[in-house]
mmCIF file of C-alpha atoms and ligand atoms in Angstrom:
data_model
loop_
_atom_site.group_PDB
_atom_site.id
_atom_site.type_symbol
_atom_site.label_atom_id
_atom_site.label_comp_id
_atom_site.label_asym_id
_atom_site.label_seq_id
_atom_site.Cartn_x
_atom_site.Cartn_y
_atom_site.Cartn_z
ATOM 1 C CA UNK A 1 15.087 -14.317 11.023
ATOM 2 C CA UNK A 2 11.672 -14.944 9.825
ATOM 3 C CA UNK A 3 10.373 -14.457 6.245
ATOM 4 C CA UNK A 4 8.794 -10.678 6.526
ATOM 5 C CA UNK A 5 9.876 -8.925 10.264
ATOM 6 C CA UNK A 6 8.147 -6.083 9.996
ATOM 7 C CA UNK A 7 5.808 -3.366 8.541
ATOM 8 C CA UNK A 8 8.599 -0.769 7.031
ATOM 9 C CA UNK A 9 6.368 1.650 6.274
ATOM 10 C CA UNK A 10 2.892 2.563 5.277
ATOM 11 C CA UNK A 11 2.509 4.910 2.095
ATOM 12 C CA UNK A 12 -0.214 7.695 2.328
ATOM 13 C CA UNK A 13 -1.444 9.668 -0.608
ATOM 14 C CA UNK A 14 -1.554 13.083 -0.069
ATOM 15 C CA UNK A 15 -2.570 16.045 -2.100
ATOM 16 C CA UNK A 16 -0.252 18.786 -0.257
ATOM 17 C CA UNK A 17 3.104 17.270 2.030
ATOM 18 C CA UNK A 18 3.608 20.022 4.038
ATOM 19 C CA UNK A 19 -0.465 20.446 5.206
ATOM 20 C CA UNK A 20 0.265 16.894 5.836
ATOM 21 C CA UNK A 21 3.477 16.447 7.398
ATOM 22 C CA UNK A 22 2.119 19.348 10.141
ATOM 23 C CA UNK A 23 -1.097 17.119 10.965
ATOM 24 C CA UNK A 24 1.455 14.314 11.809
ATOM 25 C CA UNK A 25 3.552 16.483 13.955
ATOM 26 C CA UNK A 26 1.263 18.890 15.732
ATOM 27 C CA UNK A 27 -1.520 16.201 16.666
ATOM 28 C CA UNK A 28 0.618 13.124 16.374
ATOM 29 C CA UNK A 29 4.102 14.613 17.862
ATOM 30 C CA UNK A 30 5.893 12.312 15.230
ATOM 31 C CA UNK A 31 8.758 14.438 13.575
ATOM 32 C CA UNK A 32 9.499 14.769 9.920
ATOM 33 C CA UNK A 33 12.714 13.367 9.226
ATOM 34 C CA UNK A 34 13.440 13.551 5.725
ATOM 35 C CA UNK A 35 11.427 15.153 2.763
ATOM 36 C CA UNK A 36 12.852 13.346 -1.025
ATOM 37 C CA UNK A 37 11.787 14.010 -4.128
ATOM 38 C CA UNK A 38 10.986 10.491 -6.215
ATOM 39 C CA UNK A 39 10.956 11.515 -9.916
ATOM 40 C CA UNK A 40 10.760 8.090 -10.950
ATOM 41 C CA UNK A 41 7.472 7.535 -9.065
ATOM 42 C CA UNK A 42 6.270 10.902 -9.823
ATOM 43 C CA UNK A 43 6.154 12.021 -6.206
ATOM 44 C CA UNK A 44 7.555 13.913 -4.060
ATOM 45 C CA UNK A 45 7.717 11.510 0.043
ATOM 46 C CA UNK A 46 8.215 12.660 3.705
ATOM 47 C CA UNK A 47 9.135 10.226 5.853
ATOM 48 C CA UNK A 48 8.247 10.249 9.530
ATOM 49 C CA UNK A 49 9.026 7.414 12.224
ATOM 50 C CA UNK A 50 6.594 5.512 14.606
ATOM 51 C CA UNK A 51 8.609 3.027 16.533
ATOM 52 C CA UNK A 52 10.178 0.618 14.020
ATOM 53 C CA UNK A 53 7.952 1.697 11.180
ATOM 54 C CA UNK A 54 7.708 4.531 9.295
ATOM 55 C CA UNK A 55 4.684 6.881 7.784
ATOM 56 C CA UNK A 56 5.931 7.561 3.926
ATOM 57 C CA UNK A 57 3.684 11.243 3.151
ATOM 58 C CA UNK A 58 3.423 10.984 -0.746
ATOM 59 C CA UNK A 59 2.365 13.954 -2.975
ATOM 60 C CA UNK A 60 2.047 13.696 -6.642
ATOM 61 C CA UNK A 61 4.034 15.609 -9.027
ATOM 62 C CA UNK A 62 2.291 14.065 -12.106
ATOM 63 C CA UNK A 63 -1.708 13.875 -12.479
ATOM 64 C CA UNK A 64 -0.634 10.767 -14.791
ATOM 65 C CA UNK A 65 1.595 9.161 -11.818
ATOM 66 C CA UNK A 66 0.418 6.708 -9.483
ATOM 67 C CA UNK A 67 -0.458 8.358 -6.645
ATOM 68 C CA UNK A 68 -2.094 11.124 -9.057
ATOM 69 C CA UNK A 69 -4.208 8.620 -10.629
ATOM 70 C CA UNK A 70 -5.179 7.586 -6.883
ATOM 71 C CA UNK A 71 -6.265 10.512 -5.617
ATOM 72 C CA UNK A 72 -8.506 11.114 -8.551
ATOM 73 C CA UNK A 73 -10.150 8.212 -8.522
ATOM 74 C CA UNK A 74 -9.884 7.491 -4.715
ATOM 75 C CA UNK A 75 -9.264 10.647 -2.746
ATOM 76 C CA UNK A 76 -6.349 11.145 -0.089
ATOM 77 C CA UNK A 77 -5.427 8.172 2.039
ATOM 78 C CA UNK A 78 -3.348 4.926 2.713
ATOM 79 C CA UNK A 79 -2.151 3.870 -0.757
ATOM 80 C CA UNK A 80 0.041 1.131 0.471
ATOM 81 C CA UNK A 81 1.851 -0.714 2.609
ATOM 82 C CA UNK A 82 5.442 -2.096 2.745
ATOM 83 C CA UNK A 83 6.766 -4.941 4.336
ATOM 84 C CA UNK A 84 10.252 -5.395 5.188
ATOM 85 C CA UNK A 85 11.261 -8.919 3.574
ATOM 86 C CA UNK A 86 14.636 -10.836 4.265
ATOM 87 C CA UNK A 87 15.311 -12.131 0.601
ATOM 88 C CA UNK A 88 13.250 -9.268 -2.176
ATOM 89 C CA UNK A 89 14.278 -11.740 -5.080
ATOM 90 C CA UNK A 90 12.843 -14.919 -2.933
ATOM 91 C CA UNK A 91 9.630 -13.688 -2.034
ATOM 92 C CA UNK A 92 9.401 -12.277 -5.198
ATOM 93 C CA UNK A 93 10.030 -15.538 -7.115
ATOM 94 C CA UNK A 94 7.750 -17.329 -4.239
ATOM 95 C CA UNK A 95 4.759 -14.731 -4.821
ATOM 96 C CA UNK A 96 4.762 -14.899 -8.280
ATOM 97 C CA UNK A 97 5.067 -19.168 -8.775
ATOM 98 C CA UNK A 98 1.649 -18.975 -6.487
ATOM 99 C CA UNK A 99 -0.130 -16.370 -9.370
ATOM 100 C CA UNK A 100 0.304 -13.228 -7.599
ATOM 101 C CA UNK A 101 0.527 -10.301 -10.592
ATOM 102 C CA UNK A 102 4.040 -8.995 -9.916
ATOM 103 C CA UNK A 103 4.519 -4.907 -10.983
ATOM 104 C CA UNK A 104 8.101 -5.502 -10.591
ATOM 105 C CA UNK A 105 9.548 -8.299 -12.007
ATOM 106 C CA UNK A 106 12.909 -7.341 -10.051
ATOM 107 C CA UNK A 107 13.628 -5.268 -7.400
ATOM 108 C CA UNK A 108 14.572 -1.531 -8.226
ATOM 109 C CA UNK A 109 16.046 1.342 -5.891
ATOM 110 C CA UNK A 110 13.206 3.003 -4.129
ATOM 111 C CA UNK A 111 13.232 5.851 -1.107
ATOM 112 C CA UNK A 112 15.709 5.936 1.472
ATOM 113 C CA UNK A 113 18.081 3.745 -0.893
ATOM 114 C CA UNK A 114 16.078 -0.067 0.036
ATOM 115 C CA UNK A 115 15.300 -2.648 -2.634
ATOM 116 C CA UNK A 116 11.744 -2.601 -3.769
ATOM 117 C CA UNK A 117 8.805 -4.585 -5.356
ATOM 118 C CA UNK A 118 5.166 -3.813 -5.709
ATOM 119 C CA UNK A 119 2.568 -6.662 -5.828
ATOM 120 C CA UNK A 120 -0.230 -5.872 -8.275
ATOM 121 C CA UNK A 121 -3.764 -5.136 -5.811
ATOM 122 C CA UNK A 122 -5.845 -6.842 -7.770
ATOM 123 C CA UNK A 123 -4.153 -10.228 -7.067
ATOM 124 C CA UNK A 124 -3.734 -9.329 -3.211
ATOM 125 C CA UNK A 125 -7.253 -8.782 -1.522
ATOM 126 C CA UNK A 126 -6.871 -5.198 -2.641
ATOM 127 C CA UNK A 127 -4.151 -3.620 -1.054
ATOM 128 C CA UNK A 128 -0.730 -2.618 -3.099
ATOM 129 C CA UNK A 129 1.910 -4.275 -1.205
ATOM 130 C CA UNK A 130 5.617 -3.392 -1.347
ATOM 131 C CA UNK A 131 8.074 -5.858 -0.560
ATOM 132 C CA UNK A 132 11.114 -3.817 0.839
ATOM 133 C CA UNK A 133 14.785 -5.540 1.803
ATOM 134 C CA UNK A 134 17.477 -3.587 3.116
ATOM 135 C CA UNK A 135 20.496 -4.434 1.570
ATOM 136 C CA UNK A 136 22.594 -2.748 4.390
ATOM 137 C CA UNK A 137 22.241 -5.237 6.951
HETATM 138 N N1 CMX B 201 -4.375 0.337 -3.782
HETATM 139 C C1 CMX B 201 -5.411 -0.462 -4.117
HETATM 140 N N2 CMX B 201 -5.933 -0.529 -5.380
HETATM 141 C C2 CMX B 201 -5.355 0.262 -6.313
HETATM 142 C C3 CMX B 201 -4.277 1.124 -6.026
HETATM 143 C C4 CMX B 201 -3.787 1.142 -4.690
HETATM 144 N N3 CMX B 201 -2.766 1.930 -4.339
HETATM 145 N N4 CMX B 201 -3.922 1.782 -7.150
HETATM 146 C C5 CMX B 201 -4.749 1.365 -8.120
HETATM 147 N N5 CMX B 201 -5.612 0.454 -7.608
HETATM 148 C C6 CMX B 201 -6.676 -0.244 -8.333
HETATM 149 C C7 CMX B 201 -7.599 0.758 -9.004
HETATM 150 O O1 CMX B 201 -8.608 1.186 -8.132
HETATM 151 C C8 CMX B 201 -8.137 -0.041 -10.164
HETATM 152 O O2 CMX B 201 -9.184 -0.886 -9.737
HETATM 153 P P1 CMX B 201 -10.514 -1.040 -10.620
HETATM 154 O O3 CMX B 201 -10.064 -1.717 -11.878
HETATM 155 O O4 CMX B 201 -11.390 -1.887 -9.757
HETATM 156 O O5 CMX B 201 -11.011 0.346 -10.843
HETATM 157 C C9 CMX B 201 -6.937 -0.907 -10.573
HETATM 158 O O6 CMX B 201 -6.085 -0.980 -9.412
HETATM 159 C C10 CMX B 201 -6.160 -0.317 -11.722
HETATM 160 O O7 CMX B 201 -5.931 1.026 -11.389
HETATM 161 P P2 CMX B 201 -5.540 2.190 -12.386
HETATM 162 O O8 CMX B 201 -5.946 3.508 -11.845
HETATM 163 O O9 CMX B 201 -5.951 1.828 -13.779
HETATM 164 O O10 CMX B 201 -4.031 2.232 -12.253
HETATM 165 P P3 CMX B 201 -2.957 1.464 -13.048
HETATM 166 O O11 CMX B 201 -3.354 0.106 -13.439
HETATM 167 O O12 CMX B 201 -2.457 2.400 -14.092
HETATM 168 O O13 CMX B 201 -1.863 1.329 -11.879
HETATM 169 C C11 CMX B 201 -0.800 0.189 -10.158
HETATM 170 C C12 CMX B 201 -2.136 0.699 -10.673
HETATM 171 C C13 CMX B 201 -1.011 -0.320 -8.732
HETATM 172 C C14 CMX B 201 -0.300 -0.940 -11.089
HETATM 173 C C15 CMX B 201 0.236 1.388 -10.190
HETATM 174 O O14 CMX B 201 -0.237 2.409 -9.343
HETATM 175 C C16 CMX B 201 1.628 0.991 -9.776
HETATM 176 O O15 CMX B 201 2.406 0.492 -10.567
HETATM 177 N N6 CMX B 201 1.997 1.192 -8.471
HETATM 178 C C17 CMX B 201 3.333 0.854 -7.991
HETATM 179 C C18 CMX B 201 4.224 2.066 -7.938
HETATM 180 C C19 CMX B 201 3.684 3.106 -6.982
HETATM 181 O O16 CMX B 201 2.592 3.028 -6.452
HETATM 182 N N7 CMX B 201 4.521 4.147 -6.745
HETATM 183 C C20 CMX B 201 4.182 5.216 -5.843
HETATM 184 C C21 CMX B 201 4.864 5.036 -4.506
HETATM 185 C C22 CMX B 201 6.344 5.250 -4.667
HETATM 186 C C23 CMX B 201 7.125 5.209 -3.384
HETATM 187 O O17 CMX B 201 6.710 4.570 -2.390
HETATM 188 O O18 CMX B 201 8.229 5.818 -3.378
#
């Protein structure tokens, strides 16, 4: 298996889930799956699934949380994107020995119980990337 197989899921900031989630289903036909609360991240996900990847809906619960501070200084929209990685603690170790600003020095638990690790935007062309590795398979 290669390095990174896939695009797990792409995060979109949202300021209400279920105005959201109902775009997604009624012009999209996707189907919401699973709604969690994250009070860790300050947010509160849905999760919806597009072939192997996944649209993760995320509403702040905190104005001071991340996707808070997003929205008010960016508006709605996609806040990031997560790659499913085959070693979290590799790539992490790999990203970081080439400079890349880590935000998570190890992987924690995130959403639907996966390993997780955020690379800091500013040191990847702008996007915030999460590295994601099941642990399960
Ligand atoms: N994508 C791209 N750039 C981003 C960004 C994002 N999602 N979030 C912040 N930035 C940029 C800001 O625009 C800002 O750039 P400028 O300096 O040019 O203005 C810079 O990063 C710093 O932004 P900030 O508002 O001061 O925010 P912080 O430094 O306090 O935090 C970040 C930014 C990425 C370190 C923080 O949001 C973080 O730790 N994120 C990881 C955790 C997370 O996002 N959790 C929510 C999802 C949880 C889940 O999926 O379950």
């Amino acid at each position: 298996m290669e390095k990174t197989s896939h695009i797990e899921h792409i995060g979109i900031a949202v300021r209400n889930l279920e105005n959201a989630i109902s775009f997604y289903e009624k012009v999209l036909g996707l189907k919401c799956y699973k709604i969690e609360n994250v009070p860790d991240q300050k947010v509160r996900t849905a999760f919806l699934k597009v072939g192997e990847t996944k649209l993760e809906l995320l509403e702040s619960t905190d104005p001071e949380g991340p996707v808070g501070k997003f929205i008010e200084k960016k508006g709605e929209g996609i806040h990031h994107i997560a790659f499913a990685v085959k070693s979290i603690e590799e790539q992490l170790a790999h990203a970081a020995k080439i400079g890349v600003q880590l935000i998570d020095n190890h992987p924690r638990k995130g959403a639907e119980d996966l390993e997780i690790a955020f690379l800091h935007p500013k040191t990847t062309a702008g996007v915030l990337i999460e590295l994601c590795e099941d642990k399960h398979i």
